[in-house]
Amino acid sequence: MFILLFASIVCAQKSDPNKFAVIINGAGGEAVYAKQFEEWTRQLSSVLAAKFGFDAKQLTVLKGATAEDVKRTFTTLKTQLDANNVVYVFFIGHGSFDGKESKFNLVGPDLSATEYNALLSSLPTHRIVVFNMSSASGEFIKSLSAKGRIVVTATRSGQETNATRFPGFLIAALNARDADTDQDGHTSVLEAFVYANRLTADFYKQAGRLATEHAMFDDNGDGVGREKLEQGEGLLARATYLDSLSTDEAAASAATGRLLKERTRLEGEIEQLIARKGNMAEAEYEANLERLFIELAKVNRSIRQAGS
């Protein structure tokens, strides 16, 4: 049996001066949650910097954030941003809803969705993407919805109060090559949302549990969250990319992705052919094996050329 080994290709992007991100890690409460939130925060900041070109100086991570930490961060952002920048805000932690006001739990006094809307509205940029991945986060859509904003929540309402798993699945989506479902070399906010939402739903289904979270998004400013592209929803999220690839770079990335899939297919065919060797004529076996190895060599050469 042949063991086929190959190195994976990782395309690190150059830092993009137009993108800013803030990760707000709130109050953990129980130790198990605090540990999980910290790990998700580490993983998210890592993938944003390593894969999507967020400059370390423009990536702010607030661990165990207080209201003053959040306000101070947004005050600083106001001095750094211009109208053409894009700001991503990620919430990792617990949320709450008292029937009137939705909040994200911080260390000490919390800030409400209305207060976060005021902080976001003070920024000069025209494009803001918010991922509130906490429990009871669905109510944030009503308060944060605005023109030029994409708001993603882990739940569809304030009544879904159980701890969420969506943050882990969003991170998985950001790391997954096949999250780029239209194969254009870019990963859009919509693609990341859809991928993470599917993984979340699959988790509850496979565990045989009733789903306690249903992620939603709003990007047309109507204040109504939806789970899919419909009624004018999703157009902005589909055209807003987490990466910073140019058109040519995106095309090259998509081409490399197709080559990697082709290599995987050919390697599978070779292994299947080897397994059938005892049931084939020697000449037929050798001819098919030679053909497959020649095709594999061509694909590997193309991958090497793309990498260089």
Coordinates of C-alpha atoms in Angstrom, one line a residue:
M1 CA 0.0 0.0 0.0
F2 CA 1.2 3.4 -0.9
I3 CA 1.0 6.3 1.6
L4 CA 0.7 9.5 -0.3
L5 CA 2.0 12.5 1.6
F6 CA 1.7 16.1 0.6
A7 CA 2.1 19.5 2.2
S8 CA -0.9 21.8 2.5
I9 CA -0.7 25.3 1.0
V10 CA -1.5 28.1 3.4
C11 CA -1.9 31.5 1.8
A12 CA -1.1 34.2 4.4
Q13 CA -2.3 37.6 3.4
K14 CA -0.6 40.9 3.7
S15 CA -1.9 43.2 6.5
D16 CA -4.8 45.3 5.3
P17 CA -4.7 48.9 6.6
N18 CA -8.4 49.4 5.8
K19 CA -9.6 46.7 8.2
F20 CA -10.1 47.0 12.0
A21 CA -11.4 44.4 14.4
V22 CA -12.5 44.5 18.1
I23 CA -13.0 41.2 20.0
I24 CA -14.9 41.7 23.2
N25 CA -14.5 38.8 25.6
G26 CA -17.1 39.4 28.4
A27 CA -17.7 38.0 31.9
G28 CA -17.2 34.2 31.9
G29 CA -19.1 33.4 35.0
E30 CA -18.4 29.7 35.7
A31 CA -14.8 28.6 35.2
V32 CA -15.8 26.2 32.3
Y33 CA -17.3 29.1 30.3
A34 CA -14.5 31.5 31.1
K35 CA -12.0 28.9 29.8
Q36 CA -14.0 28.3 26.6
F37 CA -14.5 32.0 25.9
E38 CA -10.8 32.6 26.4
E39 CA -9.9 29.8 24.0
W40 CA -12.4 31.0 21.3
T41 CA -11.0 34.5 21.7
R42 CA -7.5 33.3 21.1
Q43 CA -8.5 31.2 18.1
L44 CA -10.5 34.0 16.6
S45 CA -7.7 36.6 16.9
S46 CA -5.2 34.1 15.5
V47 CA -7.2 33.3 12.4
L48 CA -8.1 36.9 11.7
A49 CA -4.4 37.9 11.8
A50 CA -2.9 34.8 10.1
K51 CA -5.4 34.1 7.4
F52 CA -7.4 37.3 6.8
G53 CA -4.8 40.0 7.0
F54 CA -5.9 41.9 10.1
D55 CA -3.0 44.0 11.2
A56 CA -2.0 43.3 14.9
K57 CA -2.1 47.1 15.6
Q58 CA -5.7 47.2 14.3
L59 CA -6.9 44.1 16.1
T60 CA -8.0 44.9 19.6
V61 CA -8.7 42.1 22.0
L62 CA -10.5 42.9 25.3
K63 CA -10.3 40.0 27.7
G64 CA -12.6 40.1 30.7
A65 CA -13.8 43.5 29.3
T66 CA -15.4 46.2 31.4
A67 CA -17.7 48.9 30.2
E68 CA -14.9 51.4 30.5
D69 CA -12.6 49.2 28.3
V70 CA -15.3 49.1 25.6
K71 CA -15.9 52.8 25.7
R72 CA -12.2 53.6 25.7
T73 CA -11.7 51.3 22.7
F74 CA -14.4 53.0 20.6
T75 CA -13.1 56.4 21.6
T76 CA -9.7 55.4 20.1
L77 CA -11.3 53.9 17.0
K78 CA -13.0 57.3 16.3
T79 CA -9.5 58.9 15.9
Q80 CA -8.2 56.1 13.7
L81 CA -11.0 55.5 11.2
D82 CA -12.1 57.2 8.1
A83 CA -15.2 56.6 5.9
N84 CA -13.6 53.9 3.8
N85 CA -12.5 51.6 6.6
V86 CA -14.4 48.5 7.6
V87 CA -14.8 47.6 11.3
Y88 CA -15.6 44.1 12.6
V89 CA -16.8 43.8 16.2
F90 CA -17.0 40.3 17.8
F91 CA -18.8 39.5 21.1
I92 CA -17.8 36.3 22.9
G93 CA -19.5 35.6 26.1
H94 CA -23.0 35.6 27.8
G95 CA -25.9 37.9 27.0
S96 CA -29.2 38.7 28.7
F97 CA -32.6 40.0 28.0
D98 CA -35.1 41.3 30.5
G99 CA -38.0 41.6 28.1
K100 CA -37.2 45.2 27.3
E101 CA -33.4 45.6 26.9
S102 CA -30.8 43.2 25.6
K103 CA -27.3 43.4 27.1
F104 CA -23.9 41.8 26.7
N105 CA -22.4 40.7 30.0
L106 CA -19.2 42.5 30.9
V107 CA -17.1 42.4 34.1
G108 CA -19.0 44.9 36.2
P109 CA -21.9 47.0 34.8
D110 CA -23.1 45.8 31.4
L111 CA -23.7 47.9 28.3
S112 CA -27.1 47.5 26.5
A113 CA -27.7 47.1 22.8
T114 CA -28.9 50.7 22.7
E115 CA -25.5 51.9 24.2
Y116 CA -23.6 49.8 21.7
N117 CA -25.6 51.4 18.9
A118 CA -24.5 54.8 20.1
L119 CA -20.9 53.7 20.2
L120 CA -21.1 52.3 16.6
S121 CA -22.9 55.4 15.3
S122 CA -20.1 57.6 16.6
L123 CA -17.6 55.9 14.2
P124 CA -16.9 57.7 10.9
T125 CA -16.8 54.5 8.8
H126 CA -19.7 53.5 6.5
R127 CA -19.2 49.8 6.9
I128 CA -19.5 47.9 10.2
V129 CA -19.9 44.2 10.7
V130 CA -21.1 42.9 14.1
F131 CA -20.9 39.3 15.3
N132 CA -22.7 39.1 18.6
M133 CA -22.2 35.4 19.4
S134 CA -23.6 35.5 22.9
S135 CA -26.8 34.0 24.4
A136 CA -29.9 36.2 24.0
S137 CA -28.1 38.1 21.3
G138 CA -31.0 38.1 18.8
E139 CA -32.5 41.3 20.2
F140 CA -29.4 43.2 19.2
I141 CA -30.5 43.2 15.6
K142 CA -33.4 45.5 16.4
S143 CA -31.1 48.0 18.1
L144 CA -28.0 47.8 15.8
S145 CA -29.7 47.6 12.4
A146 CA -28.7 50.4 10.1
K147 CA -27.6 51.2 6.6
G148 CA -24.1 49.9 5.9
R149 CA -24.2 47.5 8.8
I150 CA -24.2 43.7 8.9
V151 CA -25.4 42.3 12.2
V152 CA -25.0 38.6 13.0
T153 CA -26.4 37.1 16.1
A154 CA -26.1 33.6 17.6
T155 CA -29.8 33.5 18.6
R156 CA -33.0 34.6 17.0
S157 CA -34.4 36.2 20.1
G158 CA -33.7 37.2 23.7
Q159 CA -35.5 34.1 24.9
E160 CA -32.7 31.8 23.7
T161 CA -30.6 32.2 26.8
N162 CA -28.5 29.0 26.9
A163 CA -24.7 29.3 26.3
T164 CA -24.1 29.3 22.6
R165 CA -21.8 27.1 20.5
F166 CA -21.9 29.3 17.4
P167 CA -18.6 31.1 18.2
G168 CA -16.7 27.8 17.8
F169 CA -18.4 27.0 14.6
L170 CA -17.8 30.5 13.2
I171 CA -14.1 29.9 13.9
A172 CA -14.3 26.6 12.1
A173 CA -15.9 28.3 9.1
L174 CA -13.1 30.9 9.0
N175 CA -10.5 28.1 9.0
A176 CA -12.4 25.9 6.4
R177 CA -11.3 26.0 2.8
D178 CA -14.7 24.9 1.6
A179 CA -16.5 27.8 3.4
D180 CA -15.9 29.6 0.1
T181 CA -19.0 27.9 -1.4
D182 CA -19.0 29.9 -4.7
Q183 CA -15.4 29.1 -5.3
D184 CA -14.4 32.7 -6.1
G185 CA -11.3 32.7 -3.9
H186 CA -13.0 35.0 -1.3
T187 CA -14.7 34.2 2.0
S188 CA -17.7 36.5 2.4
V189 CA -19.5 37.4 5.7
L190 CA -22.5 35.6 4.3
E191 CA -20.5 32.4 3.4
A192 CA -19.0 32.3 6.9
F193 CA -22.4 32.8 8.5
V194 CA -24.1 30.1 6.4
Y195 CA -21.2 27.6 7.0
A196 CA -21.2 28.2 10.8
N197 CA -25.0 28.1 11.0
R198 CA -25.0 24.7 9.3
L199 CA -22.4 23.3 11.6
T200 CA -24.4 24.6 14.6
A201 CA -27.6 23.0 13.4
D202 CA -25.7 19.7 12.6
F203 CA -24.3 19.6 16.1
Y204 CA -27.7 19.6 17.8
K205 CA -29.1 17.2 15.3
Q206 CA -26.3 14.7 15.7
A207 CA -26.4 15.0 19.5
G208 CA -30.2 14.3 19.4
R209 CA -30.8 17.6 21.3
L210 CA -33.4 20.3 20.7
A211 CA -31.5 23.3 19.3
T212 CA -31.3 26.2 21.8
E213 CA -29.8 28.7 19.3
H214 CA -30.7 29.8 15.8
A215 CA -28.3 32.3 14.2
M216 CA -29.7 35.2 12.3
F217 CA -28.3 38.2 10.3
D218 CA -29.5 41.5 9.1
D219 CA -27.8 43.7 6.4
N220 CA -30.5 45.7 4.8
G221 CA -31.3 47.9 7.8
D222 CA -34.9 46.7 8.3
G223 CA -34.2 45.4 11.8
V224 CA -35.5 41.9 11.0
G225 CA -33.1 39.0 11.3
R226 CA -33.2 36.2 8.8
E227 CA -31.4 32.8 8.4
K228 CA -30.9 33.0 4.6
L229 CA -30.6 35.3 1.6
E230 CA -34.2 36.5 1.0
Q231 CA -36.3 39.7 0.6
G232 CA -33.2 41.8 -0.1
E233 CA -31.4 40.4 2.9
G234 CA -27.8 39.1 2.4
L235 CA -26.7 41.2 -0.5
L236 CA -24.3 43.4 1.5
A237 CA -23.0 40.3 3.5
R238 CA -22.4 38.5 0.3
A239 CA -20.3 41.4 -1.1
T240 CA -18.3 42.0 2.2
Y241 CA -15.2 39.9 2.4
L242 CA -13.3 38.9 5.5
D243 CA -10.1 38.5 3.4
S244 CA -8.3 41.3 1.5
L245 CA -7.6 39.6 -1.8
S246 CA -7.6 41.5 -5.1
T247 CA -9.6 40.2 -8.0
D248 CA -6.5 38.5 -9.5
E249 CA -5.4 37.1 -6.1
A250 CA -8.9 35.7 -5.5
A251 CA -8.9 34.1 -8.9
A252 CA -5.5 32.5 -8.2
S253 CA -6.7 31.3 -4.8
A254 CA -9.9 29.7 -6.3
A255 CA -7.8 28.0 -9.0
T256 CA -5.5 26.6 -6.4
G257 CA -8.5 25.3 -4.4
R258 CA -9.7 23.5 -7.5
L259 CA -6.3 22.0 -8.0
L260 CA -6.2 20.7 -4.5
K261 CA -9.6 19.1 -4.9
E262 CA -8.4 17.4 -8.1
R263 CA -5.3 16.1 -6.4
T264 CA -7.4 14.6 -3.6
R265 CA -9.6 12.9 -6.3
L266 CA -6.7 11.5 -8.1
E267 CA -5.1 10.1 -4.9
G268 CA -8.4 8.5 -4.1
E269 CA -8.5 6.8 -7.5
I270 CA -5.0 5.5 -7.1
E271 CA -5.7 4.0 -3.8
Q272 CA -8.9 2.3 -5.2
L273 CA -7.0 1.0 -8.2
I274 CA -4.3 -0.5 -6.0
A275 CA -7.0 -2.2 -3.9
R276 CA -8.5 -3.8 -7.1
K277 CA -5.1 -5.0 -8.4
G278 CA -5.8 -8.6 -7.7
N279 CA -8.9 -8.6 -9.9
M280 CA -7.4 -7.0 -12.9
A281 CA -5.1 -8.0 -15.8
E282 CA -1.5 -6.9 -15.2
A283 CA -1.4 -4.8 -18.4
E284 CA -4.7 -3.0 -17.6
Y285 CA -3.6 -2.3 -14.1
E286 CA -0.2 -0.9 -15.0
A287 CA -1.7 1.3 -17.8
N288 CA -4.3 2.8 -15.5
L289 CA -1.8 3.3 -12.7
E290 CA 0.6 5.1 -15.1
R291 CA -2.2 7.3 -16.4
L292 CA -3.2 8.4 -12.9
F293 CA 0.3 9.1 -11.8
I294 CA 0.9 11.2 -14.9
E295 CA -2.2 13.2 -14.2
L296 CA -1.2 13.6 -10.5
A297 CA 2.2 14.8 -11.5
K298 CA 0.7 17.5 -13.7
V299 CA -1.6 18.7 -11.0
N300 CA 1.2 18.8 -8.4
R301 CA 3.3 20.8 -10.9
S302 CA 0.5 23.3 -11.3
I303 CA 0.1 23.6 -7.5
R304 CA 3.8 24.3 -7.1
Q305 CA 3.7 26.9 -9.8
A306 CA 0.7 28.6 -8.2
G307 CA 2.5 28.6 -4.9
S308 CA 5.5 30.3 -6.4

